[in-house]
Amino acid sequence: MNNLRNFCIIAHIDHGKSTLADRILELTGMVRKTSMDQMLDSMDLERERGITIKAKSVRIPYKAGDGGEYILNLIDTPGHVDFNYEVSRSLMACEGAVLLVDATQGVEAQTIANANLALDAGLKIIPAINKIDLPGAMVDDCCLQLYSMLGLSIEDILLVSAKDGTGVIELLEAVVARVPPPSGSADTPLKCLIFDSFYDAYRGVIPHLRIFTGSLKAGDKILIKSTEKIYEVEEVGYFSLGLAQCPMLQAGEVGYAVALIRNAGEIHVGDTVVSSDHPEELAIPGFRMAQSMVYCGVYPIVTSEYGKLGAALEKFKLNDSSIVFEKENSAALGYGYRMGFLGMLHMEIALERLRREYEQDIIATMPSVIYKVFCKNGDILMLDNPSKFPPEGNIGHIEEPIIRTRIIVPSAHIGPCMELADAKRGTLVGIEHPDDRRAILIYDLPLADMITDFYDRLKSVSRGYASMDYELNGYRVGDLVKVDIIVNNGIVDALSYIAPKEGATARGRALIHKLSKTIPKHLFKIPLQAAIGAQVIAREDIFPMRKDVLAKCYGGDITRKRKLLEKQKEGKKKMKMVGFVEVPQEAFLSLMKIED
Amino acid sequence: MQGLYVHIPFCVRKCYYCDFYSEGGKLHLLDDYLKALLTEAEQYRGLTFDTLYIGGGTPSILGAAALEQMMRGLSGCLGLSDLEEATIEANPDTASSEFLRAAAASGISRLSIGVQSLNDDELTRSGRLHNATQALKAIDMASGCGFDDISADIIVGLPGQTTKSLENTLCSLSHSAVTHISAYCLSIEQGTEFARHPPSGLTTDEEQAELFELAARYLKENGFVHYEISNFALPGRECRHNLNYWRGGEYLGLGPGAASHLRGRRFKNAPDLQKYIVGPLADECESETLDVESKLAEEAMLRLRLLEEGLDIAELEERYGRNNVGRLLARLTKLTDAGMLVREGKRYRLPPAMVMVSNRVFTEIIN
């Protein structure tokens, strides 16, 4: 066990984590040097977006400079704030973490958030500055930031270029020298942590495990603490570039177990696995179920394909157990599902995967947070769908989820960032000045405002320089109202939204205007209204289509005419019928695209 | 019923709105072109036709001698002796009395004149090479040469056009010898001068619809029947060659860019004069044979353009078999329920209010 090192790489997004992992695999001979980059990211979408969505790991045999043979377990962690909980559990599987900072960008919000998570988990941190080969590298500044913002010793900092391999071997040597080997005895009862899982169509859900004490082999019976379900282990192994079967996993090691677990809902990241002979063993503290922060309605464009959508969601859930969904019925859109996600990025990725990998033609409604509605009769309702809100007269008050966000911004852009946070109903909690060029703005901000366009706007007002991180920080009373959107004289429940009373009219008008440009002209006039209760706050009409005709249908080229009509018809197929009105997907997201 | 279309891909100059295939200023290729045309026609030796339509381009650019030569050549290999109707298109600036007499002598019975407007400002702004006086004179000359069937093309929504100017155009035409009017809404097509340099004074879609409906009303009051979406005729003066298109009939198209529908297959020559001259037989650029269901839908779409005649579903059932018509019938019924079609017994028609938005109906009909 003394030759084992379990470590991970943590970094702000795009600071080069995946490239470093690739280079490590290459320099240790795990893979041959190829042009195929970033071995650990296997999903297409991840590559496109440059984000590692699901944690994965790999076991690397390594011969160190001291002549010793070591086993390095590199555990990959997700790099986005939506997956904070997953990150924290991946960290628990390690003893050390490489904290990677882009030399051209410096310490950013998620650098700090991830470093704090690692320190909380008691990990040994190895700070490393990456991309030192780039002309814009500011190595000295980065060192000072690591020192002033995170209290790390400057002499501990390594300099690397993941791209050309400079300093990577030195980094591995530091892992061997500085990260402590795992402790924990193989002779005591089994205790391990589930830090990830994946679904195999033939072998069921396969959890990724970190063994803390005891050992695990085929034939053992295991018990999962949160569900108290018992399974018989069929196979254990570790992660090479694929799965590598082995006779036994022991304390300190990282690996997988196949135990015919059919239902993805039975395996949760952060849960504890013990031996069914010792059910009294305590769970590793800190477990919680993945918590959905953002919800939206998902409806098939063709109403009759509701069943197919359900089947696709079931399959998807096996692959991504952090999504939740339940049946939902909308007066306007028919049957569909309410889906919950860890955050906005998770939502975007999940919906895109549903469309691409599971080939579903869907309409997604405006994302919503969970509101706490205190009714006058004493009921407290947790509502993730504005259309489920009780009539305004029955509501005492509403509380909404608040996040605490840390925004790191160069001093020159503090003004616009603070204006933005104020406009988004933020409360300034504090300002820190880690050095003379940058500030950390700490704000409490309604999650609802955060999920519309806060991040995009922040990037734009700071010319791309600001970075942010957030965590849930309880509930706060909000002066909120429900706004209904009335299309062609019928309320479209899927367009209803919750908004601060202040500015509701201006926002309602802007939304109605946006909708009037998004919904195409029909053969009849379509009145559009926004209303709070019975009070109409905005109205515009979409005037009827007056001209849509192929005039010159002569000359005999009928094929061309027919193809023009077919193209027009294809466009219609992407729209959802709401009453007699065809509504395109963009209309449901209009609210997110309104500039204040 | 089988039609013959002959394309004359020459113009003095391209008009600013036109996206039909033609070449400006390449008249030196005319002799070579006529040779190639006859080579292509030779391929179809023995076929007989009921209607002939010589379109363009600007057919009147041929002049008397070339027209007579072309007609002799075509009659030499194709059956053109029993034509019910033979139309040629002419522009006012090139339709000389000599040309018109030659046309009549060659068996042409119908003249289609590119009037477009009788407002000189509108004509100039659209790149037309004639004025209103020349257009009216061409109509008079045609009548004087013995043409009983004279059609005028007009464009609705030309830059600068007003209700007043359109009414003036219609008024003059309805008092002339014209027996047929094709009224097309201006649309800005890719590759045209108007697309490259959008003109000022364009009408909105709403204004264009108003103008068109004004024209339709005016012509109806003056005895014209609105028999197809864009076509108006005095009773009995409909264009039979075009009626055949709208009834889903078959026809042969000769010349570059010409489309054909023969033995169930739709195909088209490449729109390229030079290539056509070199190899008129290797020029096919598109071809398709539709399955029964698509064929039916296409025919329904075409026939519904005929506002008076409409679509007789009983007749379709007879030709295509009752079973095949079922799905189309269901769509027609749905459209009728929505007020987008009207039904009378087994005949469906496009109601007047739907004419300007007929694509909305047709997209529901095609597969």
mmCIF file of N, CA, C and O in Angstrom, chain A residues 520-523 543-569 572-573 582, chain B residues 19-20 184 186 206 208-210 213 229-230 245-246 251 259 266 268 288 290 298 301 305 340 354-360 362-364 366:
data_model
loop_
_atom_site.group_PDB
_atom_site.id
_atom_site.type_symbol
_atom_site.label_atom_id
_atom_site.label_comp_id
_atom_site.label_asym_id
_atom_site.label_seq_id
_atom_site.Cartn_x
_atom_site.Cartn_y
_atom_site.Cartn_z
ATOM 1 N N PRO A 520 -44.350 32.774 -35.652
ATOM 2 C CA PRO A 520 -44.579 33.211 -37.039
ATOM 3 C C PRO A 520 -46.016 33.668 -37.261
ATOM 4 O O PRO A 520 -46.907 33.343 -36.482
ATOM 5 N N LYS A 521 -46.199 34.410 -38.312
ATOM 6 C CA LYS A 521 -47.545 34.862 -38.671
ATOM 7 C C LYS A 521 -48.422 33.668 -39.022
ATOM 8 O O LYS A 521 -47.958 32.710 -39.638
ATOM 9 N N HIS A 522 -49.670 33.758 -38.650
ATOM 10 C CA HIS A 522 -50.641 32.727 -38.992
ATOM 11 C C HIS A 522 -51.682 33.322 -39.934
ATOM 12 O O HIS A 522 -51.582 34.482 -40.314
ATOM 13 N N LEU A 523 -52.693 32.518 -40.261
ATOM 14 C CA LEU A 523 -53.718 33.030 -41.161
ATOM 15 C C LEU A 523 -54.691 33.940 -40.420
ATOM 16 O O LEU A 523 -55.524 34.588 -41.020
ATOM 17 N N PHE A 543 -50.095 40.137 -36.574
ATOM 18 C CA PHE A 543 -51.087 40.311 -37.631
ATOM 19 C C PHE A 543 -51.082 39.116 -38.576
ATOM 20 O O PHE A 543 -50.085 38.407 -38.693
ATOM 21 N N PRO A 544 -52.228 38.883 -39.219
ATOM 22 C CA PRO A 544 -52.315 37.680 -40.061
ATOM 23 C C PRO A 544 -51.352 37.734 -41.230
ATOM 24 O O PRO A 544 -51.040 38.809 -41.751
ATOM 25 N N MET A 545 -50.928 36.575 -41.637
ATOM 26 C CA MET A 545 -50.137 36.418 -42.849
ATOM 27 C C MET A 545 -50.995 36.835 -44.032
ATOM 28 O O MET A 545 -52.107 36.372 -44.191
ATOM 29 N N ARG A 546 -50.483 37.744 -44.859
ATOM 30 C CA ARG A 546 -51.288 38.212 -45.994
ATOM 31 C C ARG A 546 -50.798 37.650 -47.316
ATOM 32 O O ARG A 546 -51.528 37.649 -48.293
ATOM 33 N N LYS A 547 -49.505 37.276 -47.366
ATOM 34 C CA LYS A 547 -49.024 36.796 -48.655
ATOM 35 C C LYS A 547 -48.088 35.611 -48.459
ATOM 36 O O LYS A 547 -47.063 35.732 -47.798
ATOM 37 N N ASP A 548 -48.475 34.500 -48.982
ATOM 38 C CA ASP A 548 -47.625 33.313 -48.968
ATOM 39 C C ASP A 548 -48.064 32.481 -50.165
ATOM 40 O O ASP A 548 -48.895 31.592 -50.048
ATOM 41 N N VAL A 549 -47.550 32.845 -51.308
ATOM 42 C CA VAL A 549 -48.089 32.275 -52.537
ATOM 43 C C VAL A 549 -46.950 32.070 -53.535
ATOM 44 O O VAL A 549 -46.015 32.861 -53.589
ATOM 45 N N LEU A 550 -47.034 30.951 -54.256
ATOM 46 C CA LEU A 550 -46.118 30.744 -55.375
ATOM 47 C C LEU A 550 -46.842 31.248 -56.607
ATOM 48 O O LEU A 550 -47.737 30.602 -57.119
ATOM 49 N N ALA A 551 -46.457 32.450 -57.038
ATOM 50 C CA ALA A 551 -47.220 33.063 -58.111
ATOM 51 C C ALA A 551 -46.925 32.403 -59.445
ATOM 52 O O ALA A 551 -47.811 31.926 -60.126
ATOM 53 N N LYS A 552 -45.632 32.342 -59.788
ATOM 54 C CA LYS A 552 -45.291 31.881 -61.129
ATOM 55 C C LYS A 552 -45.233 30.378 -61.235
ATOM 56 O O LYS A 552 -44.166 29.820 -61.344
ATOM 57 N N CYS A 553 -46.375 29.733 -61.146
ATOM 58 C CA CYS A 553 -46.331 28.284 -61.261
ATOM 59 C C CYS A 553 -46.547 27.902 -62.711
ATOM 60 O O CYS A 553 -47.484 27.219 -63.052
ATOM 61 N N TYR A 554 -45.706 28.393 -63.592
ATOM 62 C CA TYR A 554 -45.799 27.944 -64.977
ATOM 63 C C TYR A 554 -44.383 27.680 -65.457
ATOM 64 O O TYR A 554 -43.445 27.634 -64.675
ATOM 65 N N GLY A 555 -44.229 27.452 -66.748
ATOM 66 C CA GLY A 555 -42.895 27.079 -67.204
ATOM 67 C C GLY A 555 -42.650 25.608 -66.903
ATOM 68 O O GLY A 555 -41.633 25.066 -67.257
ATOM 69 N N GLY A 556 -43.605 24.965 -66.243
ATOM 70 C CA GLY A 556 -43.555 23.524 -66.108
ATOM 71 C C GLY A 556 -42.618 22.961 -65.062
ATOM 72 O O GLY A 556 -42.544 21.757 -64.864
ATOM 73 N N ASP A 557 -41.843 23.820 -64.376
ATOM 74 C CA ASP A 557 -40.904 23.259 -63.392
ATOM 75 C C ASP A 557 -41.615 23.010 -62.059
ATOM 76 O O ASP A 557 -41.431 23.705 -61.079
ATOM 77 N N ILE A 558 -42.430 21.983 -62.074
ATOM 78 C CA ILE A 558 -43.273 21.673 -60.919
ATOM 79 C C ILE A 558 -42.414 21.166 -59.756
ATOM 80 O O ILE A 558 -42.687 21.441 -58.596
ATOM 81 N N THR A 559 -41.355 20.396 -60.096
ATOM 82 C CA THR A 559 -40.513 19.811 -59.061
ATOM 83 C C THR A 559 -39.971 20.878 -58.119
ATOM 84 O O THR A 559 -40.001 20.733 -56.904
ATOM 85 N N ARG A 560 -39.494 21.984 -58.725
ATOM 86 C CA ARG A 560 -38.927 23.050 -57.917
ATOM 87 C C ARG A 560 -39.974 23.652 -56.977
ATOM 88 O O ARG A 560 -39.705 23.921 -55.808
ATOM 89 N N LYS A 561 -41.164 23.839 -57.504
ATOM 90 C CA LYS A 561 -42.240 24.403 -56.685
ATOM 91 C C LYS A 561 -42.546 23.478 -55.506
ATOM 92 O O LYS A 561 -42.724 23.915 -54.380
ATOM 93 N N ARG A 562 -42.590 22.183 -55.820
ATOM 94 C CA ARG A 562 -42.940 21.239 -54.764
ATOM 95 C C ARG A 562 -41.851 21.223 -53.695
ATOM 96 O O ARG A 562 -42.130 21.164 -52.511
ATOM 97 N N LYS A 563 -40.597 21.329 -54.132
ATOM 98 C CA LYS A 563 -39.500 21.304 -53.158
ATOM 99 C C LYS A 563 -39.545 22.541 -52.257
ATOM 100 O O LYS A 563 -39.226 22.446 -51.065
ATOM 101 N N LEU A 564 -39.917 23.674 -52.818
ATOM 102 C CA LEU A 564 -40.051 24.874 -51.987
ATOM 103 C C LEU A 564 -41.099 24.653 -50.898
ATOM 104 O O LEU A 564 -40.906 25.009 -49.736
ATOM 105 N N LEU A 565 -42.202 24.035 -51.293
ATOM 106 C CA LEU A 565 -43.266 23.777 -50.318
ATOM 107 C C LEU A 565 -42.821 22.759 -49.273
ATOM 108 O O LEU A 565 -43.138 22.885 -48.094
ATOM 109 N N GLU A 566 -42.053 21.746 -49.734
ATOM 110 C CA GLU A 566 -41.577 20.733 -48.783
ATOM 111 C C GLU A 566 -40.658 21.352 -47.743
ATOM 112 O O GLU A 566 -40.719 21.015 -46.561
ATOM 113 N N LYS A 567 -39.831 22.288 -48.185
ATOM 114 C CA LYS A 567 -38.926 22.958 -47.260
ATOM 115 C C LYS A 567 -39.719 23.755 -46.217
ATOM 116 O O LYS A 567 -39.412 23.728 -45.033
ATOM 117 N N GLN A 568 -40.742 24.425 -46.724
ATOM 118 C CA GLN A 568 -41.605 25.196 -45.823
ATOM 119 C C GLN A 568 -42.266 24.271 -44.802
ATOM 120 O O GLN A 568 -42.371 24.587 -43.633
ATOM 121 N N LYS A 569 -42.664 23.095 -45.278
ATOM 122 C CA LYS A 569 -43.313 22.143 -44.392
ATOM 123 C C LYS A 569 -42.350 21.627 -43.322
ATOM 124 O O LYS A 569 -42.731 21.434 -42.177
ATOM 125 N N LYS A 572 -42.236 23.805 -40.371
ATOM 126 C CA LYS A 572 -43.414 23.693 -39.506
ATOM 127 C C LYS A 572 -43.302 22.520 -38.541
ATOM 128 O O LYS A 572 -43.804 22.569 -37.432
ATOM 129 N N LYS A 573 -42.617 21.468 -39.003
ATOM 130 C CA LYS A 573 -42.538 20.252 -38.185
ATOM 131 C C LYS A 573 -41.768 20.474 -36.902
ATOM 132 O O LYS A 573 -41.856 19.681 -35.977
ATOM 133 N N GLU A 582 -48.912 27.638 -33.926
ATOM 134 C CA GLU A 582 -47.651 26.907 -34.000
ATOM 135 C C GLU A 582 -46.563 27.732 -33.326
ATOM 136 O O GLU A 582 -46.290 28.855 -33.734
ATOM 137 N N ASP B 19 -35.739 35.752 -62.823
ATOM 138 C CA ASP B 19 -34.824 34.653 -62.514
ATOM 139 C C ASP B 19 -35.059 33.447 -63.427
ATOM 140 O O ASP B 19 -34.624 32.350 -63.135
ATOM 141 N N PHE B 20 -35.739 33.686 -64.554
ATOM 142 C CA PHE B 20 -35.843 32.605 -65.536
ATOM 143 C C PHE B 20 -34.515 32.480 -66.259
ATOM 144 O O PHE B 20 -33.764 33.442 -66.355
ATOM 145 N N TYR B 184 -48.605 38.514 -61.809
ATOM 146 C CA TYR B 184 -47.678 37.872 -60.887
ATOM 147 C C TYR B 184 -47.260 38.838 -59.800
ATOM 148 O O TYR B 184 -47.002 40.008 -60.069
ATOM 149 N N LEU B 186 -44.596 40.375 -57.428
ATOM 150 C CA LEU B 186 -43.141 40.498 -57.486
ATOM 151 C C LEU B 186 -42.532 39.774 -56.290
ATOM 152 O O LEU B 186 -42.952 39.949 -55.151
ATOM 153 N N GLU B 206 -48.161 43.000 -47.091
ATOM 154 C CA GLU B 206 -49.548 43.417 -46.879
ATOM 155 C C GLU B 206 -50.017 44.279 -48.048
ATOM 156 O O GLU B 206 -51.096 44.074 -48.603
ATOM 157 N N GLN B 208 -48.768 44.388 -51.033
ATOM 158 C CA GLN B 208 -48.820 43.592 -52.241
ATOM 159 C C GLN B 208 -50.108 42.789 -52.317
ATOM 160 O O GLN B 208 -50.729 42.677 -53.370
ATOM 161 N N ALA B 209 -50.494 42.232 -51.150
ATOM 162 C CA ALA B 209 -51.739 41.463 -51.095
ATOM 163 C C ALA B 209 -52.925 42.368 -51.436
ATOM 164 O O ALA B 209 -53.822 41.981 -52.193
ATOM 165 N N GLU B 210 -52.919 43.592 -50.892
ATOM 166 C CA GLU B 210 -53.998 44.554 -51.184
ATOM 167 C C GLU B 210 -54.052 44.841 -52.685
ATOM 168 O O GLU B 210 -55.117 44.850 -53.295
ATOM 169 N N GLU B 213 -55.393 41.894 -54.652
ATOM 170 C CA GLU B 213 -56.829 41.707 -54.491
ATOM 171 C C GLU B 213 -57.614 42.806 -55.226
ATOM 172 O O GLU B 213 -58.701 42.546 -55.761
ATOM 173 N N ILE B 229 -54.588 30.869 -59.860
ATOM 174 C CA ILE B 229 -54.098 31.809 -58.859
ATOM 175 C C ILE B 229 -53.592 33.112 -59.478
ATOM 176 O O ILE B 229 -53.920 34.199 -59.012
ATOM 177 N N SER B 230 -52.819 33.020 -60.545
ATOM 178 C CA SER B 230 -52.235 34.222 -61.142
ATOM 179 C C SER B 230 -52.826 34.560 -62.508
ATOM 180 O O SER B 230 -52.277 35.398 -63.214
ATOM 181 N N TYR B 245 -50.494 21.882 -67.508
ATOM 182 C CA TYR B 245 -49.565 21.802 -66.356
ATOM 183 C C TYR B 245 -50.342 21.627 -65.058
ATOM 184 O O TYR B 245 -50.014 20.813 -64.210
ATOM 185 N N TRP B 246 -51.363 22.471 -64.923
ATOM 186 C CA TRP B 246 -52.083 22.511 -63.640
ATOM 187 C C TRP B 246 -52.983 21.299 -63.440
ATOM 188 O O TRP B 246 -53.457 21.047 -62.355
ATOM 189 N N TYR B 251 -45.859 16.803 -70.750
ATOM 190 C CA TYR B 251 -45.354 17.765 -71.723
ATOM 191 C C TYR B 251 -43.873 17.530 -71.918
ATOM 192 O O TYR B 251 -43.200 16.948 -71.070
ATOM 193 N N ALA B 259 -38.215 22.192 -68.471
ATOM 194 C CA ALA B 259 -38.639 21.036 -67.679
ATOM 195 C C ALA B 259 -39.621 20.200 -68.479
ATOM 196 O O ALA B 259 -40.375 20.725 -69.298
ATOM 197 N N ARG B 266 -40.478 13.259 -64.211
ATOM 198 C CA ARG B 266 -40.202 14.695 -64.355
ATOM 199 C C ARG B 266 -38.705 14.876 -64.487
ATOM 200 O O ARG B 266 -37.945 14.331 -63.698
ATOM 201 N N LYS B 268 -35.385 17.678 -66.186
ATOM 202 C CA LYS B 268 -35.092 19.060 -66.518
ATOM 203 C C LYS B 268 -33.721 19.163 -67.168
ATOM 204 O O LYS B 268 -32.791 18.473 -66.763
ATOM 205 N N GLU B 288 -36.929 12.829 -61.601
ATOM 206 C CA GLU B 288 -37.569 12.090 -60.515
ATOM 207 C C GLU B 288 -38.829 11.405 -61.009
ATOM 208 O O GLU B 288 -39.486 11.872 -61.928
ATOM 209 N N LEU B 290 -42.175 9.992 -59.215
ATOM 210 C CA LEU B 290 -42.841 10.010 -57.911
ATOM 211 C C LEU B 290 -43.631 8.737 -57.667
ATOM 212 O O LEU B 290 -44.139 8.120 -58.614
ATOM 213 N N GLU B 298 -49.181 15.883 -55.419
ATOM 214 C CA GLU B 298 -48.727 16.915 -56.350
ATOM 215 C C GLU B 298 -49.863 17.354 -57.271
ATOM 216 O O GLU B 298 -50.090 18.542 -57.483
ATOM 217 N N MET B 301 -52.293 19.505 -55.397
ATOM 218 C CA MET B 301 -51.755 20.841 -55.197
ATOM 219 C C MET B 301 -51.894 21.674 -56.474
ATOM 220 O O MET B 301 -52.270 22.837 -56.438
ATOM 221 N N ARG B 305 -54.907 24.973 -57.733
ATOM 222 C CA ARG B 305 -54.592 26.310 -58.246
ATOM 223 C C ARG B 305 -55.684 26.800 -59.195
ATOM 224 O O ARG B 305 -55.825 27.996 -59.413
ATOM 225 N N MET B 340 -60.175 26.256 -44.935
ATOM 226 C CA MET B 340 -59.113 26.594 -45.879
ATOM 227 C C MET B 340 -59.422 26.090 -47.284
ATOM 228 O O MET B 340 -58.758 26.467 -48.246
ATOM 229 N N MET B 354 -58.216 32.533 -49.615
ATOM 230 C CA MET B 354 -56.999 31.739 -49.418
ATOM 231 C C MET B 354 -56.003 31.877 -50.572
ATOM 232 O O MET B 354 -54.886 31.354 -50.503
ATOM 233 N N VAL B 355 -56.405 32.580 -51.631
ATOM 234 C CA VAL B 355 -55.550 32.632 -52.815
ATOM 235 C C VAL B 355 -54.157 33.171 -52.484
ATOM 236 O O VAL B 355 -53.149 32.565 -52.825
ATOM 237 N N MET B 356 -54.123 34.290 -51.769
ATOM 238 C CA MET B 356 -52.833 34.926 -51.493
ATOM 239 C C MET B 356 -52.004 34.187 -50.445
ATOM 240 O O MET B 356 -50.841 34.488 -50.234
ATOM 241 N N VAL B 357 -52.628 33.254 -49.727
ATOM 242 C CA VAL B 357 -51.883 32.484 -48.722
ATOM 243 C C VAL B 357 -51.967 30.997 -49.043
ATOM 244 O O VAL B 357 -51.908 30.149 -48.163
ATOM 245 N N SER B 358 -52.082 30.680 -50.336
ATOM 246 C CA SER B 358 -52.343 29.295 -50.736
ATOM 247 C C SER B 358 -51.230 28.334 -50.355
ATOM 248 O O SER B 358 -51.470 27.145 -50.196
ATOM 249 N N ASN B 359 -50.001 28.829 -50.162
ATOM 250 C CA ASN B 359 -48.931 27.913 -49.740
ATOM 251 C C ASN B 359 -49.272 27.229 -48.421
ATOM 252 O O ASN B 359 -48.850 26.103 -48.164
ATOM 253 N N ARG B 360 -50.008 27.942 -47.568
ATOM 254 C CA ARG B 360 -50.400 27.346 -46.285
ATOM 255 C C ARG B 360 -51.278 26.115 -46.493
ATOM 256 O O ARG B 360 -51.241 25.163 -45.724
ATOM 257 N N PHE B 362 -51.248 24.312 -49.453
ATOM 258 C CA PHE B 362 -50.483 23.307 -50.199
ATOM 259 C C PHE B 362 -49.484 22.558 -49.307
ATOM 260 O O PHE B 362 -49.249 21.378 -49.505
ATOM 261 N N THR B 363 -48.903 23.243 -48.330
ATOM 262 C CA THR B 363 -47.970 22.523 -47.464
ATOM 263 C C THR B 363 -48.705 21.457 -46.653
ATOM 264 O O THR B 363 -48.119 20.463 -46.263
ATOM 265 N N GLU B 364 -50.008 21.675 -46.428
ATOM 266 C CA GLU B 364 -50.770 20.654 -45.711
ATOM 267 C C GLU B 364 -51.113 19.478 -46.618
ATOM 268 O O GLU B 364 -51.417 18.398 -46.147
ATOM 269 N N ILE B 366 -49.139 18.354 -49.440
ATOM 270 C CA ILE B 366 -48.031 17.508 -49.888
ATOM 271 C C ILE B 366 -47.603 16.567 -48.761
ATOM 272 O O ILE B 366 -47.859 16.824 -47.591
#
